[in-house]
Short mmCIF file of C-alpha atoms in Angstrom, two decimals:
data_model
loop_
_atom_site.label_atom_id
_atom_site.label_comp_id
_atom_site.label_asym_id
_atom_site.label_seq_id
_atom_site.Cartn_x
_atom_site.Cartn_y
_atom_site.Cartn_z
CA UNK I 5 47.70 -28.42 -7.84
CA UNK I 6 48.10 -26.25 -4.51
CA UNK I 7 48.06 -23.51 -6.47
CA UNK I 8 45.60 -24.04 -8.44
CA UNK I 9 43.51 -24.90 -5.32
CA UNK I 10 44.45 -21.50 -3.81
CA UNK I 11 43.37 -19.74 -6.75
CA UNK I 12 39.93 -20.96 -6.87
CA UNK I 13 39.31 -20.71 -3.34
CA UNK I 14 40.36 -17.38 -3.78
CA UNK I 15 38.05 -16.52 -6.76
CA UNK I 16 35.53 -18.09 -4.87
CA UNK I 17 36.12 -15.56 -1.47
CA UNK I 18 36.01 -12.42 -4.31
CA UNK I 19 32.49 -13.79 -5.53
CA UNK I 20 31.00 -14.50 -2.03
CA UNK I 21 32.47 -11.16 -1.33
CA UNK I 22 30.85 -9.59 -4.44
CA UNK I 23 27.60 -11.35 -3.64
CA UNK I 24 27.28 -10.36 -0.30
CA UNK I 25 27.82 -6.57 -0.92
CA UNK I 26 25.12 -7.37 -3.92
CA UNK I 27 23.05 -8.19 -0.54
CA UNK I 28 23.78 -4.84 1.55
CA UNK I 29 22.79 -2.67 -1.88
CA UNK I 30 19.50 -4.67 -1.91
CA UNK I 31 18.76 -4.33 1.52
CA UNK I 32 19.88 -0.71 1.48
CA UNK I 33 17.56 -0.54 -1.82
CA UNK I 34 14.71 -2.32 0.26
CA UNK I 35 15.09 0.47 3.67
CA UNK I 36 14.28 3.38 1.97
CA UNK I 37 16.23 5.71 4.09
CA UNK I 38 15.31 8.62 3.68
CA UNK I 39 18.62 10.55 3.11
CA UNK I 40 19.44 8.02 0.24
CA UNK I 41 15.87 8.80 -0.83
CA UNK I 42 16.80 12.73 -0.44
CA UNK I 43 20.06 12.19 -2.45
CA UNK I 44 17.78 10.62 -5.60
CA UNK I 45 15.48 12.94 -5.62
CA UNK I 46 18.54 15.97 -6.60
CA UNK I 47 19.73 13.63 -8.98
CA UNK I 48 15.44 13.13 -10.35
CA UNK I 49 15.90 17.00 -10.50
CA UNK I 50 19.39 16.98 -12.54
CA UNK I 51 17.54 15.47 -14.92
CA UNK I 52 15.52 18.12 -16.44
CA UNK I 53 18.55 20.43 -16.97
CA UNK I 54 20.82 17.35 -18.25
CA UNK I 55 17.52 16.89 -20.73
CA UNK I 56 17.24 21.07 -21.58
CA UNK I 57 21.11 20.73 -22.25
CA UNK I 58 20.76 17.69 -24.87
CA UNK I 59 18.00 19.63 -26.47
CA UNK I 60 19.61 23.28 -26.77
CA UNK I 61 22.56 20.62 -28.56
CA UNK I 62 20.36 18.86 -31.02
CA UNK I 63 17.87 22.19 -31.68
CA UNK I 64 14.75 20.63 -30.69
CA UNK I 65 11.73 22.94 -29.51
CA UNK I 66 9.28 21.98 -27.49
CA UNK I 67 6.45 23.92 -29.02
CA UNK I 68 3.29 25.80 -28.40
CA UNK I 69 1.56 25.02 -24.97
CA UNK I 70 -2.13 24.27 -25.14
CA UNK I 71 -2.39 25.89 -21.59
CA UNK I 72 -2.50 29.71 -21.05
CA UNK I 73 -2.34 31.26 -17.36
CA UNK I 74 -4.84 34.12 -16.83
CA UNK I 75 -2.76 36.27 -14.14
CA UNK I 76 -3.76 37.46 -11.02
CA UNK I 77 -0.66 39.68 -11.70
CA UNK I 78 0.87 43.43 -10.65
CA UNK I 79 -0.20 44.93 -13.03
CA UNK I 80 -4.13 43.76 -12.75
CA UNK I 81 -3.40 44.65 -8.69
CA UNK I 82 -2.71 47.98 -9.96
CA UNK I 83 -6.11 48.18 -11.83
CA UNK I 84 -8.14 46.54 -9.81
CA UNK I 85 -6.98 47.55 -6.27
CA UNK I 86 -5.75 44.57 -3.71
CA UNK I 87 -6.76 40.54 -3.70
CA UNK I 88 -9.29 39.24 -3.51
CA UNK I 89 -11.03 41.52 -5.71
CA UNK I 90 -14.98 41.98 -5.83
CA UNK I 91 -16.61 38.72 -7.64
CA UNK I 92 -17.91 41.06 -10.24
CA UNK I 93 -14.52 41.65 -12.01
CA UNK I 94 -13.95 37.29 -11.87
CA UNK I 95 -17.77 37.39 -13.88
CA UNK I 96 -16.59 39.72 -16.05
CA UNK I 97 -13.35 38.06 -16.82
CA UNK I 98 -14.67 34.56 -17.37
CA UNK I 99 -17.37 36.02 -20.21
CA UNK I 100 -14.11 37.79 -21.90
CA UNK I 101 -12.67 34.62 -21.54
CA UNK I 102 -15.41 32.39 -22.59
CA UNK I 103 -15.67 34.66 -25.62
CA UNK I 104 -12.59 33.61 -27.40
CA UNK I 105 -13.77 30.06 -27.19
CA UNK I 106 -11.47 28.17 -24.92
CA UNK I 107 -11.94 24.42 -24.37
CA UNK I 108 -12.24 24.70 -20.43
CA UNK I 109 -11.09 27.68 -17.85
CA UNK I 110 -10.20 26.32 -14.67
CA UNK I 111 -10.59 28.64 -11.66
CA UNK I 112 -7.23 28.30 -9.18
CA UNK I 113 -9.25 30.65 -6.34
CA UNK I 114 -11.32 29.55 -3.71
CA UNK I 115 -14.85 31.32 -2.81
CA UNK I 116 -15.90 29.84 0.43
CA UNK I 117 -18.24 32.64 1.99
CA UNK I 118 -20.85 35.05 0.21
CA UNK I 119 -19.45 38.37 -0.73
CA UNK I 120 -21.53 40.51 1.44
CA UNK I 121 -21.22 43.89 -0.12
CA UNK I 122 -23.35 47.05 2.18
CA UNK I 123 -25.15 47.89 -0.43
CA UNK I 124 -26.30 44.18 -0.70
CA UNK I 125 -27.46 44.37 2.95
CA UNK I 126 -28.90 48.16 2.52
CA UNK I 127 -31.06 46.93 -0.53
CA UNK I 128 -32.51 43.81 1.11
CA UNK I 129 -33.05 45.66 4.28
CA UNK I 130 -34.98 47.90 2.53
CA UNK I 131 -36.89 45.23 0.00
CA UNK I 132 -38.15 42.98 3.41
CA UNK I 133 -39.69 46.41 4.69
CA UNK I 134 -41.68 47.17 1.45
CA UNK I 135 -42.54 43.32 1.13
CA UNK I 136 -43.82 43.64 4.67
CA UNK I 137 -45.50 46.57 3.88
CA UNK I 138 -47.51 45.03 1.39
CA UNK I 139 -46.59 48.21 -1.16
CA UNK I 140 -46.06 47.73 -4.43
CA UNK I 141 -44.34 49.99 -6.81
CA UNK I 142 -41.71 51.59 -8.46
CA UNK I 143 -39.28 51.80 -5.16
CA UNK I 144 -39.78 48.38 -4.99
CA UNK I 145 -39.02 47.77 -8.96
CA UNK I 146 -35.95 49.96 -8.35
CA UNK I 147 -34.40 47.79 -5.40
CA UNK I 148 -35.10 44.46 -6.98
CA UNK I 149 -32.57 45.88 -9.49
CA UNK I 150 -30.52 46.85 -7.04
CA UNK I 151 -30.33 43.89 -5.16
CA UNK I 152 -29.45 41.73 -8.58
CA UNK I 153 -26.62 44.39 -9.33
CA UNK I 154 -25.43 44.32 -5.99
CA UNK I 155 -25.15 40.53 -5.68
CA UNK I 156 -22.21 39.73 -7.25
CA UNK I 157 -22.62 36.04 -6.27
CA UNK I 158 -25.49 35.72 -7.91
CA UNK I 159 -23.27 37.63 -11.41
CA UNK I 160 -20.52 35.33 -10.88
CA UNK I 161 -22.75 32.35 -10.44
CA UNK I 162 -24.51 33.08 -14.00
CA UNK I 163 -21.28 34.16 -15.82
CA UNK I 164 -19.78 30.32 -14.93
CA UNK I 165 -22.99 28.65 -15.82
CA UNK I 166 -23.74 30.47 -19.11
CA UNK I 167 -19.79 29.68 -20.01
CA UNK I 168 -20.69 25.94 -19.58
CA UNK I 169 -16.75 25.38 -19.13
CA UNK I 170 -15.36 25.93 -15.82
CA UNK I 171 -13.98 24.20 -13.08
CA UNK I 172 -13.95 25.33 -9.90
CA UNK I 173 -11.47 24.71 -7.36
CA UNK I 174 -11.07 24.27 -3.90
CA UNK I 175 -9.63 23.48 -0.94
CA UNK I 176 -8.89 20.16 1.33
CA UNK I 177 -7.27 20.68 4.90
CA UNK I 178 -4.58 17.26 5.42
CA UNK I 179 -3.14 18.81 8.40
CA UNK I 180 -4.29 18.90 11.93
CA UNK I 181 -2.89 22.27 12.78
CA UNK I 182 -4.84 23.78 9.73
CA UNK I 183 -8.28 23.08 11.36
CA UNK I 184 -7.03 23.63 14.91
CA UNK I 185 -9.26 26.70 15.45
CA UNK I 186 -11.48 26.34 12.66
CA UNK I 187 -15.37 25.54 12.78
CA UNK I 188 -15.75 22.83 10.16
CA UNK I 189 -18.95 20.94 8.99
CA UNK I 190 -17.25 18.05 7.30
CA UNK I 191 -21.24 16.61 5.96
CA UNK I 192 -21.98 19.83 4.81
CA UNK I 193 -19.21 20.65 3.32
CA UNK I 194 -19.04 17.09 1.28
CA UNK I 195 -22.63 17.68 0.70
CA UNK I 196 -21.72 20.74 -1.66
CA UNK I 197 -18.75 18.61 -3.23
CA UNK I 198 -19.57 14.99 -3.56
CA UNK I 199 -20.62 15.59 -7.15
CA UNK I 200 -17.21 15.61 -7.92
CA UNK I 201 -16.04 12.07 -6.54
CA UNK I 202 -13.89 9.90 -8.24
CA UNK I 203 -15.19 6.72 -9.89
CA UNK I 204 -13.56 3.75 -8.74
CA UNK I 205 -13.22 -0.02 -10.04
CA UNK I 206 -13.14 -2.82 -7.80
CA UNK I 207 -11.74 -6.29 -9.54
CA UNK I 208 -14.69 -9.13 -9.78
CA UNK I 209 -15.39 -10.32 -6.23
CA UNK I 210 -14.16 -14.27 -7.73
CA UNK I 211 -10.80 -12.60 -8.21
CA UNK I 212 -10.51 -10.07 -5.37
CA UNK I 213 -8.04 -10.53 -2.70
CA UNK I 214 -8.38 -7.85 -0.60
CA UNK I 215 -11.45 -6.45 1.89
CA UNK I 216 -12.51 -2.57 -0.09
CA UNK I 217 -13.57 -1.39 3.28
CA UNK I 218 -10.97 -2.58 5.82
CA UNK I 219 -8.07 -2.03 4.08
CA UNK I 220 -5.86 1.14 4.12
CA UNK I 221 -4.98 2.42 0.91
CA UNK I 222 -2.88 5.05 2.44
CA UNK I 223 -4.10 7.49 0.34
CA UNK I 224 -3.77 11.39 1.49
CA UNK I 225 -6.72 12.09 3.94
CA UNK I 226 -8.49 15.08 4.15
CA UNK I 227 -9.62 16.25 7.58
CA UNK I 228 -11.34 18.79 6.59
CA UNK I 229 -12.72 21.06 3.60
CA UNK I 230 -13.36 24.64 2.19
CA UNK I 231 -15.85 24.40 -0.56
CA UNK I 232 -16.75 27.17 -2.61
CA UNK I 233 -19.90 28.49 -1.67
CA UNK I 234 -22.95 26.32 -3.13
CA UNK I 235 -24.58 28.65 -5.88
CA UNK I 236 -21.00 28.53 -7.56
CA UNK I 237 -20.17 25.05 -6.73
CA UNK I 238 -23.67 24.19 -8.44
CA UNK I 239 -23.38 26.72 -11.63
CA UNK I 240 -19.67 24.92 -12.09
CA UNK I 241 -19.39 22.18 -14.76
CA UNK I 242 -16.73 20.18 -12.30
CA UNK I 243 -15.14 21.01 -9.27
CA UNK I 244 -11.81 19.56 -7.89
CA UNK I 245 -9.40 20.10 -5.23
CA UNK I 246 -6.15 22.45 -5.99
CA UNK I 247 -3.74 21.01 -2.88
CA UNK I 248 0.01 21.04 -3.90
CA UNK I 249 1.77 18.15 -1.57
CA UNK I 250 5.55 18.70 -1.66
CA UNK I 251 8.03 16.10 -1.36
CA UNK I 252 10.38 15.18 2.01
CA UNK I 253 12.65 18.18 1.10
CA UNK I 254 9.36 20.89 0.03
CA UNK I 255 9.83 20.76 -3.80
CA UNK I 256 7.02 19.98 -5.89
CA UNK I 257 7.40 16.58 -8.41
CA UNK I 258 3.87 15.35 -7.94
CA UNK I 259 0.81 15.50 -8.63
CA UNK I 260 -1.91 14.19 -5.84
CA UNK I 261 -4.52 12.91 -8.42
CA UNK I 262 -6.60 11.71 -5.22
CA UNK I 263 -7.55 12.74 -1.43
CA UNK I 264 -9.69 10.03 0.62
CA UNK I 265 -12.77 11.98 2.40
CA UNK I 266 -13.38 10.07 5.13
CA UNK I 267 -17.62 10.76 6.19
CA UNK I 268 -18.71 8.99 8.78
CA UNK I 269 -17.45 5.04 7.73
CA UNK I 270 -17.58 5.69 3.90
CA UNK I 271 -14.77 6.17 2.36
CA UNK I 272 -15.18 8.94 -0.36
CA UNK I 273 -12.31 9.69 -3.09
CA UNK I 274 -11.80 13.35 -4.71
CA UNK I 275 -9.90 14.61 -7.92
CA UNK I 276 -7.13 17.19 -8.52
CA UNK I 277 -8.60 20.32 -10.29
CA UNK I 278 -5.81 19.84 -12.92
CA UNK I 279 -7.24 15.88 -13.94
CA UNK I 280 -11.16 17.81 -14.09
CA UNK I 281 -9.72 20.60 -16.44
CA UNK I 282 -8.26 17.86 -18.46
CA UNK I 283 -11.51 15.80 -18.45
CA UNK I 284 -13.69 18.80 -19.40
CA UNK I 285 -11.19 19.64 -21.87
CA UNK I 286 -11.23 16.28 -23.79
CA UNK I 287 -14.80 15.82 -23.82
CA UNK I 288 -16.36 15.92 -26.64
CA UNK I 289 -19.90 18.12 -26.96
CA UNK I 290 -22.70 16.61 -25.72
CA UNK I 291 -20.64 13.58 -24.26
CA UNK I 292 -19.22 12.86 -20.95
CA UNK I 293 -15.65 11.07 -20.59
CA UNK I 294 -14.97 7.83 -18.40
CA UNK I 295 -13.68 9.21 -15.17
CA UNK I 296 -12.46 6.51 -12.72
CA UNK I 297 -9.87 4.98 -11.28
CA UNK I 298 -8.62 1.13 -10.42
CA UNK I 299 -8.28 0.07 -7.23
CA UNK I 300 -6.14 -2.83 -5.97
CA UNK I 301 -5.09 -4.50 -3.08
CA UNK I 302 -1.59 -2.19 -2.86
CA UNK I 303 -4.24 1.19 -4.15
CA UNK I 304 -4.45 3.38 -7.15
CA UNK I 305 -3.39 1.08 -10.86
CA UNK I 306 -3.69 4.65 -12.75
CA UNK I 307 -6.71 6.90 -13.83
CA UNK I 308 -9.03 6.39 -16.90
CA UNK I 309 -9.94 10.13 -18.05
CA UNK I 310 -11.83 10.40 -21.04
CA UNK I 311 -9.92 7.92 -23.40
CA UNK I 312 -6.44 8.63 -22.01
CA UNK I 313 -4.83 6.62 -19.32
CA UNK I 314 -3.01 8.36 -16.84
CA UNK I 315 -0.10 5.97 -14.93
CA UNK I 316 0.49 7.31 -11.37
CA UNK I 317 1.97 5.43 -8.29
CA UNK I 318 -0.17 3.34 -5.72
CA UNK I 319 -1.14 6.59 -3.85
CA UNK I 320 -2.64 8.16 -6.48
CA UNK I 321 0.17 10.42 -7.30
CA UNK I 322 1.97 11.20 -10.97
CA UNK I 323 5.07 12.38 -11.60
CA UNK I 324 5.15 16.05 -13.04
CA UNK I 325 7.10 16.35 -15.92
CA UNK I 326 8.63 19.84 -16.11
CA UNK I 327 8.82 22.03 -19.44
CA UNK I 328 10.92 24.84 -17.79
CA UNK I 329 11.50 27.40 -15.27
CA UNK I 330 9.00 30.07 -14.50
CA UNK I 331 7.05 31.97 -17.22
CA UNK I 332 7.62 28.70 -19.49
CA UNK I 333 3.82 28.75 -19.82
CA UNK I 334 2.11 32.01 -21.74
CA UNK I 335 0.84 34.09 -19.03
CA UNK I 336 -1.38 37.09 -19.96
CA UNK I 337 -2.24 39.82 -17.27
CA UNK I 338 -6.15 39.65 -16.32
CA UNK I 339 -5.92 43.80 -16.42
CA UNK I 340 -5.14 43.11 -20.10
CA UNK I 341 -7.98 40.48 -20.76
CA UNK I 342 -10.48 42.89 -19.44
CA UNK I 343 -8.76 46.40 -21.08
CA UNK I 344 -10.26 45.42 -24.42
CA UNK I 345 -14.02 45.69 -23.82
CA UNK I 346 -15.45 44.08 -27.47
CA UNK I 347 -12.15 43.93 -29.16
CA UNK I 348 -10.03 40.93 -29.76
CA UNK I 349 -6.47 42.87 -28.98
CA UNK I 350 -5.54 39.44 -30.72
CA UNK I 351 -5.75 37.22 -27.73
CA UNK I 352 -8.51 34.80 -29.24
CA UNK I 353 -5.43 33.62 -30.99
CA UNK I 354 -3.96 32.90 -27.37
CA UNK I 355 -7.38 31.21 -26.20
CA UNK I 356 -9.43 29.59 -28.65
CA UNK I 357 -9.28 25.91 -28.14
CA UNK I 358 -6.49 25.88 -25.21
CA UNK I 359 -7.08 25.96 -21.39
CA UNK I 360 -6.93 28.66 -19.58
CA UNK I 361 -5.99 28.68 -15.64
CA UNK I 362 -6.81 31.99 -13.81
CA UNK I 363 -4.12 32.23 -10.40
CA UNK I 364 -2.38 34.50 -8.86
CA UNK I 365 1.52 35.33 -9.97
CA UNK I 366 1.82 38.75 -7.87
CA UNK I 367 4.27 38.79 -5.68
CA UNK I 368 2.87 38.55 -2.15
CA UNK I 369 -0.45 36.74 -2.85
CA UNK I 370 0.37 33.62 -4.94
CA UNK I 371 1.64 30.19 -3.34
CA UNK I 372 5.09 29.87 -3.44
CA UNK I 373 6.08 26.48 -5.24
CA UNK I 374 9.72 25.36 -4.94
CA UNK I 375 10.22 22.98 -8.28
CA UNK I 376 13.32 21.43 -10.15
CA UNK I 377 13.40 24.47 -11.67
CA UNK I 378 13.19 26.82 -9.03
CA UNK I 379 10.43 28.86 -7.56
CA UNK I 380 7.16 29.40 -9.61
CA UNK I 381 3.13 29.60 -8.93
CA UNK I 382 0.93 27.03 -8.00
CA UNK I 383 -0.88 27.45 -11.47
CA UNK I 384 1.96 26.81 -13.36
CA UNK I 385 2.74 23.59 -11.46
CA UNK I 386 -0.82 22.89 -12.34
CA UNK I 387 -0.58 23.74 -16.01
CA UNK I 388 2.18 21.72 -16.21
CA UNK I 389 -0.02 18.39 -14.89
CA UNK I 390 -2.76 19.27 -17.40
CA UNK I 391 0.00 19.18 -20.64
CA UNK I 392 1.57 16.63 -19.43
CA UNK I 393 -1.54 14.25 -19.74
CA UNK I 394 -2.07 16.26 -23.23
CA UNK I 395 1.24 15.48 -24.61
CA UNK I 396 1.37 12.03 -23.08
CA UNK I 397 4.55 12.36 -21.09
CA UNK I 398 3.47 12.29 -17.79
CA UNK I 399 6.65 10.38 -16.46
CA UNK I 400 6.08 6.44 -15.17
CA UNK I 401 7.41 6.08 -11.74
CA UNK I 402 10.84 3.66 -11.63
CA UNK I 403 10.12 2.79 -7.65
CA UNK I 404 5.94 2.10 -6.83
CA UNK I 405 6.03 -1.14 -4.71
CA UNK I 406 7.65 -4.20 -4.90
CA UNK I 407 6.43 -6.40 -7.47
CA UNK I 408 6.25 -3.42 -10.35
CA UNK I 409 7.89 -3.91 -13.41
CA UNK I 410 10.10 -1.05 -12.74
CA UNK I 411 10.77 -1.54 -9.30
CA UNK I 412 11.56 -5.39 -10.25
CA UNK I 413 14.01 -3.78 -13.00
CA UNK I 414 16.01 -1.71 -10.46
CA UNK I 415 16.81 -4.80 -8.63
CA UNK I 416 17.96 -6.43 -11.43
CA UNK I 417 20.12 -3.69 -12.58
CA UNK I 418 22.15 -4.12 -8.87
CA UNK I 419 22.49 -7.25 -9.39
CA UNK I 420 23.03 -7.42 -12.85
CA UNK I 421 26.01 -4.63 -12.18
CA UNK I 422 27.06 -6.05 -9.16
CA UNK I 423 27.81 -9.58 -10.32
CA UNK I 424 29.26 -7.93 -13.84
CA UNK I 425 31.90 -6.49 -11.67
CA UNK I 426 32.51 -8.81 -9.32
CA UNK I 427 33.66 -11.27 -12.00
CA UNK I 428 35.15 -8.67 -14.40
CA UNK I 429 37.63 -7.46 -11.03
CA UNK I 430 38.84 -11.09 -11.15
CA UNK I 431 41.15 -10.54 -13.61
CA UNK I 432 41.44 -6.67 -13.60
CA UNK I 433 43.52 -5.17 -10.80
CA UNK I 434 42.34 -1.84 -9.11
CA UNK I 435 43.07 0.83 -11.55
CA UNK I 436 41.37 -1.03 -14.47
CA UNK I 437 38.85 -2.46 -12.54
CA UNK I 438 38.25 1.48 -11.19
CA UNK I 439 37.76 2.49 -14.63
CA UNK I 440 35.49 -0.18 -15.42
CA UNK I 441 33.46 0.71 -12.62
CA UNK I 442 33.50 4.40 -13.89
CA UNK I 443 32.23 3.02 -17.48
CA UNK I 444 29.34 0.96 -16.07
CA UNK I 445 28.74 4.13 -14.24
CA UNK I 446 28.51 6.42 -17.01
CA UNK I 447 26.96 3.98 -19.50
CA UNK I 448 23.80 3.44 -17.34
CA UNK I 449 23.54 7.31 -16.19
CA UNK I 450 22.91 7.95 -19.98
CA UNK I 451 20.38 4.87 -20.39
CA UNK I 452 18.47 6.24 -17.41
CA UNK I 453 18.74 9.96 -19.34
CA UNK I 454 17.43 8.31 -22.56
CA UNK I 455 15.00 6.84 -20.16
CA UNK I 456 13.83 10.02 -18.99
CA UNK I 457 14.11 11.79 -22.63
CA UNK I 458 12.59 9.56 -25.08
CA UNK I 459 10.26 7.12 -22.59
CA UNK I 460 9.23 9.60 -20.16
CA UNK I 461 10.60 6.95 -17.34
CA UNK I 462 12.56 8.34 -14.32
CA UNK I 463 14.72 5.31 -13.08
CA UNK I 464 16.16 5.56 -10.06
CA UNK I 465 20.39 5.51 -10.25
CA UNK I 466 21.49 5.47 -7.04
CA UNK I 467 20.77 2.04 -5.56
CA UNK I 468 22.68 0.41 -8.53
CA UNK I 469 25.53 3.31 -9.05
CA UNK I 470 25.65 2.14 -4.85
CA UNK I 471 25.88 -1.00 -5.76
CA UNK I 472 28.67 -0.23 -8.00
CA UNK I 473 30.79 1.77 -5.35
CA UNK I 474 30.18 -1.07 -2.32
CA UNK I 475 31.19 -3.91 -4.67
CA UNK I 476 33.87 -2.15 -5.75
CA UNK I 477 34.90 -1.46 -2.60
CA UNK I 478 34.22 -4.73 -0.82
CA UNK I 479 36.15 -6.50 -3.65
#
């Protein structure tokens, strides 16, 4: 009977035991500390070569991209002398482009002051002095024309309104040291954007439980901006934002769909580039798409674009979902595009009915992104965003508050572990009970894999392989 008694009381120490480091992986779990959250991140990235591996094994492709990269590249440097380049060879390359009949061309360069060329100035000079005058003439027949071929604005302006399919990006300053010694007119400046906001959706007043305007989203502000200059903003069919935000340890796994614009009191909300190439690029003609966004009491409950839904965490942000390594995305040389004159050279092939992205890939000019993968350009991140949401596998985030279904799931995958283990080491000593461990281990690493693979869901393993090792341990 003493024995007995012994027993159970000991079984019962081994569960209160097991419970209790069930407890420390939750509250670990519930810290966030950012070393653990450094440490799941690698293993996020592990993922995309575990997933290249399993599909080198089974032969499975993944296909022809629907995105092609126009490139700023060595090659074109070599042509057309060193970036930036006059605005007359980007006119010239967007009517090549818009020749082959692409479904949208998305512009990855900034042009936030006139291109003041001398003989601009010279010709204009010259015109006010005849205007003055009061003459009349063939001089002053002769500078008009010089003045329209000498504004290369005004060319580059016309060449993306006649193409009726570009976006035009630009940039948002989030960090105080960027604007430190800058000049910025933050009304202005929205004033030539704010066509571009994001729609949102508020949920009925009768069922709202939060105030819109006092509450903080914690969305990525913007402190400042550098619009393209108006004529191009206005000849643009959309214009977004092309801000890469890394992660804690400076690679690139998101996308920022959204960046708060904050104008006096109002709070104003702007879009990627990336989600407006996608929106232009799923239109259909002579229609405009739904382009909002939810908002709810913890922020963003995924973007509407168009008819496809596009899941991203509270903050607005979606997981990029990697193809490859650099050069995974067909990237032809702008120097090429613009070699042909009339001829095809067998790039409508390339273009018709895909995207096209024009960005820099020299060395020494573009922005340095390090990925998963390793180090590519900031177009090719983008690319990657815009077929994602085309092939539907923009990957659902495991962790995005308490309460989500996936964040609810990791919880009960420590405890489900946790107490599996705890009961099973009852009657297993430490070598089998060690090996059990090591199967749980290995049997939920390849769930999460077939997670990742075939859902396009990135569940977070460490908190419950933790749990694992400090019940194991405890015990």
């Amino acid at each position: 009977m003493k024995s007995r008694f012994v027993s159970r009381l000991g079984y019962l120490s081994e569960v209160r035991v097991g419970l209790a480091m069930m407890v420390a992986a939750l509250f670990i779990y519930y810290a966030d500390i950012s070393f653990l959250r450094s440490i799941s991140l690698l293993i996020y990235d592990s993922n995309f070569q575990a997933r290249d591996w399993v599909e080198r094994n089974i032969g499975k492709s993944q296909g022809e991209k629907d995105v092609v990269i126009a490139a700023i590249d060595e090659k074109s440097i070599k042509k057309f002398g060193r970036w930036p380049w006059s605005r007359s060879v980007i006119a010239d390359l967007i009517d090549r482009l818009n020749g082959f009949g692409p479904k949208a061309i998305g512009l990855d360069i900034v042009f936030d002051s006139p291109e003041l060329r001398p003989d601009l100035l010279l010709a204009r000079e010259l015109l006010a002095k005849i205007d003055k005058s009061g003459r009349d003439g063939k001089l002053k027949s002769v500078l008009k024309r010089a003045v329209e071929n000498a504004d290369v604005d005004a060319k580059l302006a016309r060449s993306i309104k006649n193409a009726g399919n570009v976006v035009a990006g630009y940039i948002f300053f989030t960090e105080a040291q960027e604007i430190k010694n800058l000049d910025l007119d933050n009304r202005a400046d929205y004033k030539i954007i704010r066509k571009s906001q994001w729609n949102y959706e508020l949920p009925p007043k009768n069922e709202r439980d939060f105030d819109f305007r006092k509450t903080d989203f914690k969305f990525r502000q913007a402190l400042g901006a550098r619009p393209n200059i108006k004529a191009l903003t206005d000849a643009a069919a959309y214009t977004g934002f092309f801000n890469l935000i890394p992660d804690i340890d400076g690679v690139y796994r998101n996308m920022t769909n959204l960046i708060e614009f904050q104008i006096g009191k109002s709070k104003r909300y702007f879009p990627h580039m990336a989600m407006q190439v996608y929106r232009l690029a799923s239109e259909k003609p002579g229609e405009k798409g739904k382009f909002s966004f939810k908002l709810r009491k913890n922020g963003v409950a995924g973007f509407t674009v168009g008819e496809t839904f596009v899941p991203s965490d509270s903050k607005g942000q979606s997981l990029l979902n990697y193809y490859g390594p650099e050069r995974t995305f067909r990237y032809i040389s702008i120097s090429d595009l613009l070699a042909g004159g009339g001829a095809d050279d067998g790039y409508g092939q390339l273009i018709k009915n895909r995207v096209v992205l024009v960005g820099a890939a020299a060395k020494g000019i573009y922005d340095v992104r390090n990925t998963p993968y390793g180090i590519m350009p900031g177009v090719e991140v983008q690319a990657t965003f815009i077929q994602n949401v085309m092939d539907g596998n923009v990957l659902k985030l495991q962790k995005d508050g308490r309460g989500s279904f996936y964040f609810i799931f990791n919880e009960l995958s420590i405890l489900g572990l946790g107490l599996f283990l705890t009961v099973a080491m009852r009657k297993l000593n430490l070598f089998y009970g060690g090996l059990l461990a090591a199967g749980l281990l290995a049997a939920y690493y390849v769930f999460q894999l077939y997670m990742f693979i075939a859902q396009n869901v990135w569940l977070n393993i460490l908190y419950p392989v933790l749990a694992l090792f400090i019940v194991y341990g405890g015990i």
